[in-house]
PDB file of C-alpha atoms in Angstrom:
ATOM      1  CA  MET T 553      14.217  -0.624  59.546  1.00 40.00           C
ATOM      2  CA  ALA T 554      15.676  -2.406  56.738  1.00 42.00           C
ATOM      3  CA  LYS T 555      19.175  -1.860  55.368  1.00 40.00           C
ATOM      4  CA  LYS T 556      19.955  -2.449  52.585  1.00 41.00           C
ATOM      5  CA  SER T 557      23.294  -3.540  51.001  1.00 41.00           C
ATOM      6  CA  LYS T 558      24.301  -4.112  47.423  1.00 41.00           C
ATOM      7  CA  LYS T 559      28.087  -5.657  48.997  1.00 42.00           C
ATOM      8  CA  HIS T 560      28.678  -9.337  49.853  1.00 43.00           C
ATOM      9  CA  GLN T 561      31.448  -9.213  52.341  1.00 46.00           C
ATOM     10  CA  PRO T 562      33.052 -12.743  52.168  1.00 48.00           C
ATOM     11  CA  GLY T 563      31.946 -15.094  55.257  1.00 55.00           C
ATOM     12  CA  GLY T 564      27.965 -14.737  55.348  1.00 88.00           C
ATOM     13  CA  THR T 565      25.922 -17.450  55.780  1.00 95.00           C
ATOM     14  CA  PRO T 566      25.314 -20.741  54.218  1.00 96.00           C
ATOM     15  CA  ALA T 567      23.320 -19.305  51.653  1.00 97.00           C
ATOM     16  CA  THR T 568      25.408 -15.616  51.176  1.00 96.00           C
ATOM     17  CA  VAL T 569      28.084 -17.981  49.927  1.00 96.00           C
ATOM     18  CA  ALA T 570      25.989 -19.429  47.972  1.00 95.00           C
ATOM     19  CA  LEU T 571      24.953 -17.146  45.589  1.00 97.00           C
ATOM     20  CA  THR T 572      28.538 -15.312  45.801  1.00 95.00           C
ATOM     21  CA  ALA T 573      30.238 -19.361  44.816  1.00 95.00           C
ATOM     22  CA  ALA T 574      27.669 -19.080  41.121  1.00 95.00           C
ATOM     23  CA  GLY T 575      28.349 -15.438  40.345  1.00 96.00           C
ATOM     24  CA  ALA T 576      24.687 -14.796  40.863  1.00 96.00           C
ATOM     25  CA  THR T 577      23.120 -11.426  41.259  1.00 97.00           C
ATOM     26  CA  TYR T 578      21.268 -10.733  44.579  1.00 97.00           C
ATOM     27  CA  THR T 579      20.962  -8.147  46.971  1.00 96.00           C
ATOM     28  CA  VAL T 580      20.650  -8.534  50.874  1.00 96.00           C
ATOM     29  CA  HIS T 581      18.130  -7.063  53.044  1.00 94.00           C
ATOM     30  CA  SER T 582      18.925  -6.764  56.608  1.00 94.00           C
ATOM     31  CA  TYR T 583      16.255  -5.537  59.951  1.00 93.00           C
ATOM     32  CA  ASP T 584      16.201  -5.686  63.589  1.00 92.00           C
ATOM     33  CA  HIS T 585      14.082  -9.228  63.878  1.00 90.00           C
ATOM     34  CA  ASP T 586      11.410  -8.722  66.495  1.00 90.00           C
ATOM     35  CA  PRO T 587      10.870 -12.061  68.502  1.00 89.00           C
ATOM     36  CA  ALA T 588       7.122 -10.835  69.878  1.00 90.00           C
ATOM     37  CA  HIS T 589       5.747 -10.861  65.861  1.00 89.00           C
ATOM     38  CA  PRO T 590       4.098 -13.435  64.337  1.00 88.00           C
ATOM     39  CA  SER T 591       4.984 -14.296  61.400  1.00 89.00           C
ATOM     40  CA  TYR T 592       8.691 -14.588  60.376  1.00 89.00           C
ATOM     41  CA  GLY T 593       7.468 -13.846  56.622  1.00 89.00           C
ATOM     42  CA  GLU T 594       4.818 -11.282  57.273  1.00 91.00           C
ATOM     43  CA  GLU T 595       7.773  -9.772  59.204  1.00 92.00           C
ATOM     44  CA  ALA T 596      10.364  -9.179  56.456  1.00 94.00           C
ATOM     45  CA  ALA T 597       7.813  -8.479  54.160  1.00 93.00           C
ATOM     46  CA  GLU T 598       7.011  -4.780  56.502  1.00 93.00           C
ATOM     47  CA  ALA T 599      10.163  -4.694  57.819  1.00 93.00           C
ATOM     48  CA  MET T 600      11.487  -4.416  53.416  1.00 94.00           C
ATOM     49  CA  GLY T 601       8.574  -2.671  52.471  1.00 94.00           C
ATOM     50  CA  VAL T 602       7.821  -5.594  50.124  1.00 94.00           C
ATOM     51  CA  SER T 603       4.553  -7.012  49.203  1.00 94.00           C
ATOM     52  CA  PRO T 604       3.360 -10.213  50.959  1.00 93.00           C
ATOM     53  CA  ASP T 605       3.386 -12.140  47.893  1.00 94.00           C
ATOM     54  CA  ARG T 606       7.141 -11.255  46.359  1.00 97.00           C
ATOM     55  CA  VAL T 607       8.479 -12.916  49.845  1.00 97.00           C
ATOM     56  CA  PHE T 608       8.603 -15.987  49.719  1.00 97.00           C
ATOM     57  CA  LYS T 609       8.521 -18.680  52.879  1.00 96.00           C
ATOM     58  CA  THR T 610      10.934 -21.223  52.941  1.00 97.00           C
ATOM     59  CA  LEU T 611       8.972 -24.789  53.966  1.00 97.00           C
ATOM     60  CA  VAL T 612      10.157 -28.265  54.549  1.00 98.00           C
ATOM     61  CA  ALA T 613       8.042 -31.150  54.367  1.00 98.00           C
ATOM     62  CA  ASP T 614       7.838 -34.702  54.497  1.00 98.00           C
ATOM     63  CA  VAL T 615       6.413 -36.203  50.993  1.00 98.00           C
ATOM     64  CA  ASP T 616       6.270 -40.603  51.717  1.00 98.00           C
ATOM     65  CA  GLY T 617       9.539 -40.209  54.272  1.00 97.00           C
ATOM     66  CA  ALA T 618      11.469 -37.648  51.667  1.00 97.00           C
ATOM     67  CA  LEU T 619      12.074 -34.275  52.668  1.00 98.00           C
ATOM     68  CA  THR T 620      10.949 -31.853  50.299  1.00 98.00           C
ATOM     69  CA  VAL T 621      11.599 -28.105  50.421  1.00 98.00           C
ATOM     70  CA  ALA T 622       8.908 -25.886  49.644  1.00 98.00           C
ATOM     71  CA  VAL T 623       8.741 -22.658  48.584  1.00 98.00           C
ATOM     72  CA  VAL T 624       5.724 -20.160  48.552  1.00 98.00           C
ATOM     73  CA  PRO T 625       4.761 -16.413  48.736  1.00 97.00           C
ATOM     74  CA  VAL T 626       4.478 -15.624  52.736  1.00 94.00           C
ATOM     75  CA  ALA T 627       0.938 -14.287  51.699  1.00 91.00           C
ATOM     76  CA  GLY T 628      -0.251 -17.549  51.157  1.00 92.00           C
ATOM     77  CA  GLN T 629      -0.385 -21.896  52.877  1.00 96.00           C
ATOM     78  CA  LEU T 630       1.252 -24.535  51.586  1.00 98.00           C
ATOM     79  CA  ASP T 631      -1.070 -26.820  50.106  1.00 98.00           C
ATOM     80  CA  LEU T 632       0.930 -29.996  51.108  1.00 98.00           C
ATOM     81  CA  LYS T 633      -1.417 -31.982  48.135  1.00 98.00           C
ATOM     82  CA  ALA T 634      -0.335 -29.515  45.331  1.00 98.00           C
ATOM     83  CA  LEU T 635       3.592 -30.328  47.154  1.00 98.00           C
ATOM     84  CA  ALA T 636       3.083 -34.187  47.264  1.00 98.00           C
ATOM     85  CA  ALA T 637       1.636 -33.975  43.254  1.00 98.00           C
ATOM     86  CA  ALA T 638       4.677 -31.759  42.205  1.00 98.00           C
ATOM     87  CA  VAL T 639       7.314 -33.918  43.071  1.00 97.00           C
ATOM     88  CA  GLY T 640       5.642 -37.569  41.958  1.00 97.00           C
ATOM     89  CA  GLY T 641       4.543 -38.067  45.636  1.00 97.00           C
ATOM     90  CA  LYS T 642       0.908 -39.305  47.362  1.00 97.00           C
ATOM     91  CA  ARG T 643       0.984 -37.733  50.336  1.00 97.00           C
ATOM     92  CA  ALA T 644       2.989 -34.927  52.430  1.00 98.00           C
ATOM     93  CA  ALA T 645       2.429 -33.767  56.069  1.00 98.00           C
ATOM     94  CA  MET T 646       4.642 -30.623  57.397  1.00 98.00           C
ATOM     95  CA  ALA T 647       8.475 -31.812  58.804  1.00 98.00           C
ATOM     96  CA  ASP T 648       9.475 -32.327  62.408  1.00 97.00           C
ATOM     97  CA  PRO T 649      10.612 -28.972  62.871  1.00 96.00           C
ATOM     98  CA  ALA T 650      14.043 -30.146  64.138  1.00 97.00           C
ATOM     99  CA  LEU T 651      14.759 -32.567  62.137  1.00 97.00           C
ATOM    100  CA  ALA T 652      14.299 -29.338  59.595  1.00 97.00           C
ATOM    101  CA  GLU T 653      16.490 -27.252  61.013  1.00 97.00           C
ATOM    102  CA  ARG T 654      19.159 -30.518  61.539  1.00 97.00           C
ATOM    103  CA  THR T 655      18.972 -31.621  58.073  1.00 97.00           C
ATOM    104  CA  THR T 656      19.130 -27.730  56.735  1.00 97.00           C
ATOM    105  CA  GLY T 657      22.058 -26.150  58.943  1.00 97.00           C
ATOM    106  CA  TYR T 658      19.253 -23.350  60.096  1.00 97.00           C
ATOM    107  CA  VAL T 659      16.573 -22.176  62.179  1.00 94.00           C
ATOM    108  CA  ARG T 660      12.826 -21.807  62.050  1.00 91.00           C
ATOM    109  CA  GLY T 661      12.041 -18.766  60.657  1.00 90.00           C
ATOM    110  CA  GLY T 662      15.409 -18.662  58.585  1.00 93.00           C
ATOM    111  CA  ILE T 663      15.429 -22.127  57.043  1.00 96.00           C
ATOM    112  CA  SER T 664      17.175 -21.001  53.362  1.00 97.00           C
ATOM    113  CA  PRO T 665      16.535 -22.545  50.208  1.00 98.00           C
ATOM    114  CA  LEU T 666      20.031 -21.536  49.526  1.00 98.00           C
ATOM    115  CA  GLY T 667      23.504 -23.406  51.388  1.00 97.00           C
ATOM    116  CA  GLN T 668      21.528 -26.038  53.097  1.00 97.00           C
ATOM    117  CA  ARG T 669      23.446 -28.487  54.856  1.00 96.00           C
ATOM    118  CA  LYS T 670      22.215 -31.633  53.623  1.00 95.00           C
ATOM    119  CA  LYS T 671      20.157 -30.562  49.249  1.00 94.00           C
ATOM    120  CA  LEU T 672      16.742 -31.569  49.384  1.00 97.00           C
ATOM    121  CA  PRO T 673      14.102 -31.779  46.700  1.00 97.00           C
ATOM    122  CA  THR T 674      13.121 -28.291  46.442  1.00 98.00           C
ATOM    123  CA  VAL T 675       9.722 -26.896  44.813  1.00 98.00           C
ATOM    124  CA  LEU T 676       9.189 -22.972  43.741  1.00 98.00           C
ATOM    125  CA  ASP T 677       5.228 -21.805  43.762  1.00 98.00           C
ATOM    126  CA  GLU T 678       4.536 -20.638  40.055  1.00 98.00           C
ATOM    127  CA  SER T 679       3.587 -17.621  41.084  1.00 97.00           C
ATOM    128  CA  ALA T 680       7.174 -16.433  41.961  1.00 98.00           C
ATOM    129  CA  ALA T 681       7.759 -15.944  38.300  1.00 97.00           C
ATOM    130  CA  SER T 682       5.402 -13.254  37.931  1.00 97.00           C
ATOM    131  CA  HIS T 683       7.886 -11.045  39.571  1.00 97.00           C
ATOM    132  CA  PRO T 684      11.041  -9.770  38.088  1.00 98.00           C
ATOM    133  CA  THR T 685      12.673 -10.375  42.058  1.00 98.00           C
ATOM    134  CA  ILE T 686      11.365 -12.442  45.005  1.00 98.00           C
ATOM    135  CA  CYS T 687      13.017 -11.933  48.492  1.00 97.00           C
ATOM    136  CA  VAL T 688      13.487 -15.345  50.555  1.00 98.00           C
ATOM    137  CA  SER T 689      15.544 -16.094  53.561  1.00 96.00           C
ATOM    138  CA  ALA T 690      19.488 -15.491  53.748  1.00 97.00           C
ATOM    139  CA  GLY T 691      19.850 -18.307  56.446  1.00 96.00           C
ATOM    140  CA  ARG T 692      19.170 -15.863  59.762  1.00 93.00           C
ATOM    141  CA  ARG T 693      16.123 -14.000  61.070  1.00 92.00           C
ATOM    142  CA  GLY T 694      15.783 -10.588  60.038  1.00 94.00           C
ATOM    143  CA  LEU T 695      18.737 -11.621  56.421  1.00 95.00           C
ATOM    144  CA  GLU T 696      16.224 -11.743  53.321  1.00 96.00           C
ATOM    145  CA  VAL T 697      17.640 -12.103  49.655  1.00 97.00           C
ATOM    146  CA  GLU T 698      16.449 -10.673  47.163  1.00 97.00           C
ATOM    147  CA  LEU T 699      17.278 -12.611  43.586  1.00 98.00           C
ATOM    148  CA  ALA T 700      15.698 -13.260  39.821  1.00 98.00           C
ATOM    149  CA  PRO T 701      12.719 -16.235  40.333  1.00 98.00           C
ATOM    150  CA  GLU T 702      14.620 -18.463  37.531  1.00 97.00           C
ATOM    151  CA  ASP T 703      18.405 -18.249  39.274  1.00 97.00           C
ATOM    152  CA  LEU T 704      16.932 -19.477  42.516  1.00 98.00           C
ATOM    153  CA  ALA T 705      15.065 -21.872  40.297  1.00 98.00           C
ATOM    154  CA  LYS T 706      18.258 -22.821  39.234  1.00 97.00           C
ATOM    155  CA  LEU T 707      21.112 -22.253  42.397  1.00 97.00           C
ATOM    156  CA  THR T 708      18.223 -25.312  44.345  1.00 98.00           C
ATOM    157  CA  GLU T 709      17.072 -27.218  40.910  1.00 97.00           C
ATOM    158  CA  ALA T 710      13.636 -26.026  41.981  1.00 98.00           C
ATOM    159  CA  VAL T 711      10.530 -27.539  40.099  1.00 97.00           C
ATOM    160  CA  LEU T 712       7.611 -24.608  39.623  1.00 98.00           C
ATOM    161  CA  ALA T 713       4.717 -25.727  40.284  1.00 98.00           C
ATOM    162  CA  PRO T 714       0.872 -24.721  41.774  1.00 98.00           C
ATOM    163  CA  VAL T 715       2.007 -25.395  45.441  1.00 98.00           C
ATOM    164  CA  ALA T 716       0.503 -22.664  47.570  1.00 97.00           C
ATOM    165  CA  ARG T 717      -2.933 -21.198  47.736  1.00 93.00           C
ATOM    166  CA  ALA T 718      -4.772 -17.967  48.901  1.00 83.00           C
TER     167      ALA T 718
END
């Protein structure tokens, strides 16, 4: 069962600390993570009772040798060619998971586009703009933040582009 909290406690994850420091409006959703669930994103959508097209996963890719973050709906997949084009690159491949964890400071399944250890170029799928709010990882498995997509784009300096496919 998902729990909702509008109170922002001191400390928190680097993502919630960054949101609070920026004065952003957001809601934290927590749920009990099931390690046996086959998909972190689908698990989050189910636990929160939110449509999978409003829950976005954070993926780290290597675009021409530079790590880049893609934020796409859990209901879809990342289009690597479109991601490369969105940042002016030629080739993209998924980053090594250990490198993604070291660089962002988060574990796989809990990587947030916010509060990363090293700020990476970020691309937010343009479908986010069709929702008043979206959910992204708050920095650990079982914890999501809900916020306006324009706030996420501003805080991560994201480019909006069509980088997801069904």
